[in-house]
Amino acid sequence: GQQLNQSPQSMFIQEGEDVSMNCTSSSIFNTWLWYKQDPGEGPVLLIALYKAGELTSNGRLTAQFGITRKDSFLNISASIPSDVGIYFCAGLRPENSGGSNYKLTFGKGTLLTVNP
Amino acid sequence: DAGVIQSPRHEVTEMGQEVTLRCKPISGHDYLFWYRQTMMRGLELLIYFNNNVPIDDSGMPEDRFSAKMPNASFSTLKIQPSEPRDSAVYFCASSLTGGISNQPQHFGDGTRLSIL
């Protein structure tokens, strides 16, 4: 099946530092999504990317859809303690030729710890 | 707006018992997904529905697992009989029509299932 390689697996940083994480795949995706999961909760969508090369920001978060459509990265600038959590990338692609059904494949996640 | 609502939040039961997890998707969403999350395997898609019809159940582990969506506002995931290896967090997610726009999925807060 499709695999998403997300790295790093974990990061321990100081408050105020910038963070970068990425996902790569051998498959092409139509959409890249980045989610954050807090303990005891479900993943929450942070950023959605729909076009190759697209660069999108959401506050201190910036994500890019790789030009080859096989990768994406997420940057967090000036980290704060509430950035702690698990960050997941996810790739979306159609399952059928009509494009009406699709499957989301998740990376294994990056555990971010921010030291105040 | 109400998000995806799952119940129960926690379930502890003995092996061999039947377990039923419930989900109410976001109103107006056409797609509903069931995921399982474990430390070892991350987020795995079990099954998804489009307009109440199961589209892909290839992720369902075995015949002990079944899912239904009797109407647009309700779905169940049932495990019978349950086994300790079924212990995990089960998430339900929903999204608007996929296709070209590849709408992101929105997750519930999950059901933490422990089978003793």
PDB file of C-alpha atoms in Angstrom:
ATOM      1  CA  GLY A   1       0.000   0.000   0.000  1.00  0.00           C
ATOM      2  CA  GLN A   2       0.965   3.652  -0.127  1.00  0.00           C
ATOM      3  CA  GLN A   3       3.486   4.715   2.466  1.00  0.00           C
ATOM      4  CA  LEU A   4       4.178   8.159   3.837  1.00  0.00           C
ATOM      5  CA  ASN A   5       7.546   8.639   5.474  1.00  0.00           C
ATOM      6  CA  GLN A   6       7.295  11.387   8.052  1.00  0.00           C
ATOM      7  CA  SER A   7      10.327  12.797   9.812  1.00  0.00           C
ATOM      8  CA  PRO A   8      11.537  13.402  12.338  1.00  0.00           C
ATOM      9  CA  GLN A   9       9.687  11.006  14.629  1.00  0.00           C
ATOM     10  CA  SER A  10      10.124  13.357  17.551  1.00  0.00           C
ATOM     11  CA  MET A  11      11.580  16.752  18.364  1.00  0.00           C
ATOM     12  CA  PHE A  12      12.468  18.427  21.634  1.00  0.00           C
ATOM     13  CA  ILE A  13      13.000  22.165  21.272  1.00  0.00           C
ATOM     14  CA  GLN A  14      13.179  25.345  23.273  1.00  0.00           C
ATOM     15  CA  GLU A  15      10.377  27.867  23.220  1.00  0.00           C
ATOM     16  CA  GLY A  16      10.964  30.439  20.502  1.00  0.00           C
ATOM     17  CA  GLU A  17      12.770  28.092  18.151  1.00  0.00           C
ATOM     18  CA  ASP A  18      11.561  27.302  14.653  1.00  0.00           C
ATOM     19  CA  VAL A  19      10.509  23.758  13.748  1.00  0.00           C
ATOM     20  CA  SER A  20      10.490  21.916  10.447  1.00  0.00           C
ATOM     21  CA  MET A  21       9.058  18.507   9.632  1.00  0.00           C
ATOM     22  CA  ASN A  22       8.357  16.770   6.351  1.00  0.00           C
ATOM     23  CA  CYS A  23       6.702  13.882   4.596  1.00  0.00           C
ATOM     24  CA  THR A  24       7.811  12.008   1.513  1.00  0.00           C
ATOM     25  CA  SER A  25       6.256   9.283  -0.550  1.00  0.00           C
ATOM     26  CA  SER A  26       6.943   7.203  -3.619  1.00  0.00           C
ATOM     27  CA  SER A  27       3.370   7.941  -4.747  1.00  0.00           C
ATOM     28  CA  ILE A  28       1.805  11.096  -6.104  1.00  0.00           C
ATOM     29  CA  PHE A  29      -0.940  12.778  -4.101  1.00  0.00           C
ATOM     30  CA  ASN A  30      -3.565  15.311  -5.167  1.00  0.00           C
ATOM     31  CA  THR A  31      -3.808  16.931  -1.764  1.00  0.00           C
ATOM     32  CA  TRP A  32      -1.560  17.200   1.255  1.00  0.00           C
ATOM     33  CA  LEU A  33      -2.960  17.837   4.698  1.00  0.00           C
ATOM     34  CA  TRP A  34      -1.325  18.603   8.013  1.00  0.00           C
ATOM     35  CA  TYR A  35      -3.075  17.724  11.265  1.00  0.00           C
ATOM     36  CA  LYS A  36      -2.241  18.243  14.928  1.00  0.00           C
ATOM     37  CA  GLN A  37      -3.368  15.869  17.643  1.00  0.00           C
ATOM     38  CA  ASP A  38      -3.481  16.840  21.306  1.00  0.00           C
ATOM     39  CA  PRO A  39      -3.631  14.149  23.994  1.00  0.00           C
ATOM     40  CA  GLY A  40      -7.063  12.594  24.307  1.00  0.00           C
ATOM     41  CA  GLU A  41      -8.409  14.335  21.230  1.00  0.00           C
ATOM     42  CA  GLY A  42      -8.790  13.677  17.555  1.00  0.00           C
ATOM     43  CA  PRO A  43      -6.543  15.138  14.860  1.00  0.00           C
ATOM     44  CA  VAL A  44      -7.389  18.727  13.977  1.00  0.00           C
ATOM     45  CA  LEU A  45      -6.740  20.062  10.500  1.00  0.00           C
ATOM     46  CA  LEU A  46      -4.072  22.780  10.382  1.00  0.00           C
ATOM     47  CA  ILE A  47      -3.402  23.340   6.696  1.00  0.00           C
ATOM     48  CA  ALA A  48      -4.658  21.873   3.417  1.00  0.00           C
ATOM     49  CA  LEU A  49      -2.618  22.075   0.189  1.00  0.00           C
ATOM     50  CA  TYR A  50      -4.257  21.430  -3.171  1.00  0.00           C
ATOM     51  CA  LYS A  51      -1.705  22.341  -5.843  1.00  0.00           C
ATOM     52  CA  ALA A  52       1.858  21.306  -6.529  1.00  0.00           C
ATOM     53  CA  GLY A  53       4.192  24.086  -5.443  1.00  0.00           C
ATOM     54  CA  GLU A  54       1.539  25.714  -3.264  1.00  0.00           C
ATOM     55  CA  LEU A  55       2.825  27.496  -0.175  1.00  0.00           C
ATOM     56  CA  THR A  56       0.216  28.228   2.484  1.00  0.00           C
ATOM     57  CA  SER A  57       0.422  29.908   5.877  1.00  0.00           C
ATOM     58  CA  ASN A  58      -1.816  29.745   8.904  1.00  0.00           C
ATOM     59  CA  GLY A  59      -0.457  32.068  11.566  1.00  0.00           C
ATOM     60  CA  ARG A  60       2.963  30.806  12.584  1.00  0.00           C
ATOM     61  CA  LEU A  61       2.520  27.685  10.464  1.00  0.00           C
ATOM     62  CA  THR A  62       3.669  27.414   6.871  1.00  0.00           C
ATOM     63  CA  ALA A  63       3.313  24.355   4.678  1.00  0.00           C
ATOM     64  CA  GLN A  64       4.294  23.573   1.106  1.00  0.00           C
ATOM     65  CA  PHE A  65       3.068  21.045  -1.441  1.00  0.00           C
ATOM     66  CA  GLY A  66       6.156  19.666  -3.153  1.00  0.00           C
ATOM     67  CA  ILE A  67       6.522  20.308  -6.868  1.00  0.00           C
ATOM     68  CA  THR A  68       6.790  16.577  -7.587  1.00  0.00           C
ATOM     69  CA  ARG A  69       3.548  15.998  -5.603  1.00  0.00           C
ATOM     70  CA  LYS A  70       5.383  13.369  -3.599  1.00  0.00           C
ATOM     71  CA  ASP A  71       6.342  15.447  -0.583  1.00  0.00           C
ATOM     72  CA  SER A  72       5.318  18.233   1.755  1.00  0.00           C
ATOM     73  CA  PHE A  73       6.819  20.122   4.659  1.00  0.00           C
ATOM     74  CA  LEU A  74       5.451  22.003   7.648  1.00  0.00           C
ATOM     75  CA  ASN A  75       7.290  24.807   9.420  1.00  0.00           C
ATOM     76  CA  ILE A  76       6.361  26.299  12.764  1.00  0.00           C
ATOM     77  CA  SER A  77       8.017  29.603  13.591  1.00  0.00           C
ATOM     78  CA  ALA A  78       8.675  30.971  17.077  1.00  0.00           C
ATOM     79  CA  SER A  79       7.333  27.896  18.856  1.00  0.00           C
ATOM     80  CA  ILE A  80       5.302  28.246  22.045  1.00  0.00           C
ATOM     81  CA  PRO A  81       4.431  25.647  24.706  1.00  0.00           C
ATOM     82  CA  SER A  82       0.936  25.031  23.306  1.00  0.00           C
ATOM     83  CA  ASP A  83       2.508  23.805  20.056  1.00  0.00           C
ATOM     84  CA  VAL A  84       3.187  20.550  21.906  1.00  0.00           C
ATOM     85  CA  GLY A  85       1.462  17.586  20.321  1.00  0.00           C
ATOM     86  CA  ILE A  86       1.700  15.088  17.498  1.00  0.00           C
ATOM     87  CA  TYR A  87       1.740  16.444  13.975  1.00  0.00           C
ATOM     88  CA  PHE A  88       0.550  14.234  11.142  1.00  0.00           C
ATOM     89  CA  CYS A  89       0.909  14.644   7.431  1.00  0.00           C
ATOM     90  CA  ALA A  90      -1.680  13.016   5.201  1.00  0.00           C
ATOM     91  CA  GLY A  91      -1.892  12.500   1.480  1.00  0.00           C
ATOM     92  CA  LEU A  92      -5.110  12.261  -0.460  1.00  0.00           C
ATOM     93  CA  ARG A  93      -5.610  10.660  -3.842  1.00  0.00           C
ATOM     94  CA  PRO A  94      -8.542   9.316  -5.824  1.00  0.00           C
ATOM     95  CA  GLU A  95      -9.291   5.618  -5.665  1.00  0.00           C
ATOM     96  CA  ASN A  96     -11.175   5.427  -8.941  1.00  0.00           C
ATOM     97  CA  SER A  97     -10.798   6.993 -12.368  1.00  0.00           C
ATOM     98  CA  GLY A  98     -13.845   9.183 -11.842  1.00  0.00           C
ATOM     99  CA  GLY A  99     -12.246  10.725  -8.772  1.00  0.00           C
ATOM    100  CA  SER A 100     -15.405  10.437  -6.717  1.00  0.00           C
ATOM    101  CA  ASN A 101     -13.880   8.178  -4.071  1.00  0.00           C
ATOM    102  CA  TYR A 102     -10.572   8.747  -2.411  1.00  0.00           C
ATOM    103  CA  LYS A 103      -8.339   7.528   0.373  1.00  0.00           C
ATOM    104  CA  LEU A 104      -6.336   9.454   2.950  1.00  0.00           C
ATOM    105  CA  THR A 105      -2.982   7.988   3.939  1.00  0.00           C
ATOM    106  CA  PHE A 106      -1.347   9.209   7.141  1.00  0.00           C
ATOM    107  CA  GLY A 107       2.273   9.505   8.161  1.00  0.00           C
ATOM    108  CA  LYS A 108       3.320   8.036  11.518  1.00  0.00           C
ATOM    109  CA  GLY A 109       3.475  11.469  13.126  1.00  0.00           C
ATOM    110  CA  THR A 110       6.059  13.821  14.630  1.00  0.00           C
ATOM    111  CA  LEU A 111       5.917  14.246  18.400  1.00  0.00           C
ATOM    112  CA  LEU A 112       6.830  17.826  19.274  1.00  0.00           C
ATOM    113  CA  THR A 113       7.861  18.834  22.762  1.00  0.00           C
ATOM    114  CA  VAL A 114       8.486  22.504  23.549  1.00  0.00           C
ATOM    115  CA  ASN A 115      10.496  23.371  26.613  1.00  0.00           C
ATOM    116  CA  PRO A 116       9.349  26.705  28.125  1.00  0.00           C
TER     117      PRO A 116
ATOM    118  CA  ASP B   1     -20.867  24.294  14.709  1.00  0.00           C
ATOM    119  CA  ALA B   2     -21.018  20.801  16.120  1.00  0.00           C
ATOM    120  CA  GLY B   3     -18.154  18.661  14.991  1.00  0.00           C
ATOM    121  CA  VAL B   4     -18.038  14.917  14.599  1.00  0.00           C
ATOM    122  CA  ILE B   5     -19.508  13.367  17.744  1.00  0.00           C
ATOM    123  CA  GLN B   6     -18.397   9.968  18.966  1.00  0.00           C
ATOM    124  CA  SER B   7     -19.629   7.858  21.838  1.00  0.00           C
ATOM    125  CA  PRO B   8     -18.666   6.497  24.195  1.00  0.00           C
ATOM    126  CA  ARG B   9     -15.398   8.359  24.880  1.00  0.00           C
ATOM    127  CA  HIS B  10     -14.037   5.417  26.810  1.00  0.00           C
ATOM    128  CA  GLU B  11     -14.995   1.759  26.843  1.00  0.00           C
ATOM    129  CA  VAL B  12     -13.541  -0.974  28.998  1.00  0.00           C
ATOM    130  CA  THR B  13     -14.864  -4.473  28.568  1.00  0.00           C
ATOM    131  CA  GLU B  14     -13.843  -8.085  28.845  1.00  0.00           C
ATOM    132  CA  MET B  15     -12.723 -10.100  25.871  1.00  0.00           C
ATOM    133  CA  GLY B  16     -15.498 -11.915  24.118  1.00  0.00           C
ATOM    134  CA  GLN B  17     -17.994  -9.137  24.687  1.00  0.00           C
ATOM    135  CA  GLU B  18     -19.642  -7.204  21.881  1.00  0.00           C
ATOM    136  CA  VAL B  19     -18.533  -3.605  21.516  1.00  0.00           C
ATOM    137  CA  THR B  20     -20.461  -0.922  19.613  1.00  0.00           C
ATOM    138  CA  LEU B  21     -18.935   2.430  18.813  1.00  0.00           C
ATOM    139  CA  ARG B  22     -21.106   5.279  17.569  1.00  0.00           C
ATOM    140  CA  CYS B  23     -20.552   8.284  15.373  1.00  0.00           C
ATOM    141  CA  LYS B  24     -22.551  11.282  14.273  1.00  0.00           C
ATOM    142  CA  PRO B  25     -20.866  13.047  11.335  1.00  0.00           C
ATOM    143  CA  ILE B  26     -20.989  16.752  10.641  1.00  0.00           C
ATOM    144  CA  SER B  27     -24.340  17.620   9.122  1.00  0.00           C
ATOM    145  CA  GLY B  28     -24.161  17.775   5.338  1.00  0.00           C
ATOM    146  CA  HIS B  29     -20.989  15.727   5.017  1.00  0.00           C
ATOM    147  CA  ASP B  30     -21.234  12.959   2.434  1.00  0.00           C
ATOM    148  CA  TYR B  31     -18.294  10.862   3.546  1.00  0.00           C
ATOM    149  CA  LEU B  32     -17.771   9.048   6.823  1.00  0.00           C
ATOM    150  CA  PHE B  33     -14.589   7.261   7.838  1.00  0.00           C
ATOM    151  CA  TRP B  34     -13.627   4.926  10.649  1.00  0.00           C
ATOM    152  CA  TYR B  35      -9.980   4.822  11.758  1.00  0.00           C
ATOM    153  CA  ARG B  36      -8.043   2.934  14.382  1.00  0.00           C
ATOM    154  CA  GLN B  37      -4.992   4.433  16.077  1.00  0.00           C
ATOM    155  CA  THR B  38      -2.328   2.472  17.929  1.00  0.00           C
ATOM    156  CA  MET B  39       1.223   3.284  18.924  1.00  0.00           C
ATOM    157  CA  MET B  40       2.602   0.547  16.708  1.00  0.00           C
ATOM    158  CA  ARG B  41       0.623   1.139  13.539  1.00  0.00           C
ATOM    159  CA  GLY B  42      -0.435   4.790  13.755  1.00  0.00           C
ATOM    160  CA  LEU B  43      -3.705   5.800  12.108  1.00  0.00           C
ATOM    161  CA  GLU B  44      -5.237   3.095   9.963  1.00  0.00           C
ATOM    162  CA  LEU B  45      -8.328   3.491   7.810  1.00  0.00           C
ATOM    163  CA  LEU B  46     -10.807   0.705   8.527  1.00  0.00           C
ATOM    164  CA  ILE B  47     -13.744   1.566   6.284  1.00  0.00           C
ATOM    165  CA  TYR B  48     -15.416   4.525   4.683  1.00  0.00           C
ATOM    166  CA  PHE B  49     -18.881   5.369   3.431  1.00  0.00           C
ATOM    167  CA  ASN B  50     -20.122   7.682   0.706  1.00  0.00           C
ATOM    168  CA  ASN B  51     -23.773   8.683   1.011  1.00  0.00           C
ATOM    169  CA  ASN B  52     -24.318   5.880   3.543  1.00  0.00           C
ATOM    170  CA  VAL B  53     -22.903   3.219   1.213  1.00  0.00           C
ATOM    171  CA  PRO B  54     -19.713   1.375   2.222  1.00  0.00           C
ATOM    172  CA  ILE B  55     -17.085   2.083  -0.439  1.00  0.00           C
ATOM    173  CA  ASP B  56     -13.899   0.486   0.838  1.00  0.00           C
ATOM    174  CA  ASP B  57     -13.733  -1.931   3.764  1.00  0.00           C
ATOM    175  CA  SER B  58     -10.353  -3.388   2.913  1.00  0.00           C
ATOM    176  CA  GLY B  59      -8.934  -2.020   6.156  1.00  0.00           C
ATOM    177  CA  MET B  60     -11.332  -3.937   8.372  1.00  0.00           C
ATOM    178  CA  PRO B  61      -9.106  -6.398  10.250  1.00  0.00           C
ATOM    179  CA  GLU B  62     -11.370  -9.422  10.118  1.00  0.00           C
ATOM    180  CA  ASP B  63     -14.934 -10.628  10.202  1.00  0.00           C
ATOM    181  CA  ARG B  64     -15.281  -9.720  13.845  1.00  0.00           C
ATOM    182  CA  PHE B  65     -15.473  -6.101  12.716  1.00  0.00           C
ATOM    183  CA  SER B  66     -18.545  -4.663  11.023  1.00  0.00           C
ATOM    184  CA  ALA B  67     -19.747  -1.146  10.286  1.00  0.00           C
ATOM    185  CA  LYS B  68     -23.094   0.255   9.295  1.00  0.00           C
ATOM    186  CA  MET B  69     -24.473   3.609   8.298  1.00  0.00           C
ATOM    187  CA  PRO B  70     -28.277   3.375   8.401  1.00  0.00           C
ATOM    188  CA  ASN B  71     -28.719   7.079   7.661  1.00  0.00           C
ATOM    189  CA  ALA B  72     -26.732  10.212   6.897  1.00  0.00           C
ATOM    190  CA  SER B  73     -26.388  11.209  10.546  1.00  0.00           C
ATOM    191  CA  PHE B  74     -25.334   7.983  12.233  1.00  0.00           C
ATOM    192  CA  SER B  75     -22.842   5.178  11.934  1.00  0.00           C
ATOM    193  CA  THR B  76     -21.742   2.286  14.111  1.00  0.00           C
ATOM    194  CA  LEU B  77     -18.611   0.183  14.282  1.00  0.00           C
ATOM    195  CA  LYS B  78     -19.144  -3.142  15.980  1.00  0.00           C
ATOM    196  CA  ILE B  79     -16.637  -5.698  17.216  1.00  0.00           C
ATOM    197  CA  GLN B  80     -17.962  -9.134  18.080  1.00  0.00           C
ATOM    198  CA  PRO B  81     -16.381 -10.948  19.810  1.00  0.00           C
ATOM    199  CA  SER B  82     -13.797  -8.467  21.071  1.00  0.00           C
ATOM    200  CA  GLU B  83     -10.177  -9.433  21.754  1.00  0.00           C
ATOM    201  CA  PRO B  84      -7.394  -7.700  23.744  1.00  0.00           C
ATOM    202  CA  ARG B  85      -5.538  -6.847  20.510  1.00  0.00           C
ATOM    203  CA  ASP B  86      -8.516  -4.695  19.507  1.00  0.00           C
ATOM    204  CA  SER B  87      -7.566  -2.205  22.232  1.00  0.00           C
ATOM    205  CA  ALA B  88      -6.928   1.129  20.515  1.00  0.00           C
ATOM    206  CA  VAL B  89      -8.416   4.550  19.955  1.00  0.00           C
ATOM    207  CA  TYR B  90     -11.095   4.479  17.277  1.00  0.00           C
ATOM    208  CA  PHE B  91     -11.778   7.668  15.366  1.00  0.00           C
ATOM    209  CA  CYS B  92     -14.649   8.652  13.165  1.00  0.00           C
ATOM    210  CA  ALA B  93     -14.181  11.396  10.584  1.00  0.00           C
ATOM    211  CA  SER B  94     -16.387  13.035   7.991  1.00  0.00           C
ATOM    212  CA  SER B  95     -15.919  15.227   4.947  1.00  0.00           C
ATOM    213  CA  LEU B  96     -17.844  16.947   2.218  1.00  0.00           C
ATOM    214  CA  THR B  97     -17.961  15.482  -1.268  1.00  0.00           C
ATOM    215  CA  GLY B  98     -14.508  14.492  -2.434  1.00  0.00           C
ATOM    216  CA  GLY B  99     -13.626  14.446  -6.089  1.00  0.00           C
ATOM    217  CA  ILE B 100     -11.597  17.259  -7.575  1.00  0.00           C
ATOM    218  CA  SER B 101     -11.836  19.448  -4.503  1.00  0.00           C
ATOM    219  CA  ASN B 102     -10.536  16.693  -2.195  1.00  0.00           C
ATOM    220  CA  GLN B 103     -12.211  18.018   0.894  1.00  0.00           C
ATOM    221  CA  PRO B 104     -10.311  17.522   4.178  1.00  0.00           C
ATOM    222  CA  GLN B 105     -11.623  15.170   6.822  1.00  0.00           C
ATOM    223  CA  HIS B 106     -12.734  16.381  10.229  1.00  0.00           C
ATOM    224  CA  PHE B 107     -12.219  14.032  13.154  1.00  0.00           C
ATOM    225  CA  GLY B 108     -14.148  13.283  16.303  1.00  0.00           C
ATOM    226  CA  ASP B 109     -12.399  13.003  19.653  1.00  0.00           C
ATOM    227  CA  GLY B 110     -12.287   9.218  19.446  1.00  0.00           C
ATOM    228  CA  THR B 111     -13.314   6.268  21.575  1.00  0.00           C
ATOM    229  CA  ARG B 112     -10.563   4.777  23.720  1.00  0.00           C
ATOM    230  CA  LEU B 113     -11.275   1.056  23.796  1.00  0.00           C
ATOM    231  CA  SER B 114      -9.661  -1.310  26.259  1.00  0.00           C
ATOM    232  CA  ILE B 115     -10.360  -5.020  26.036  1.00  0.00           C
ATOM    233  CA  LEU B 116      -9.269  -6.916  29.137  1.00  0.00           C
TER     234      LEU B 116
END
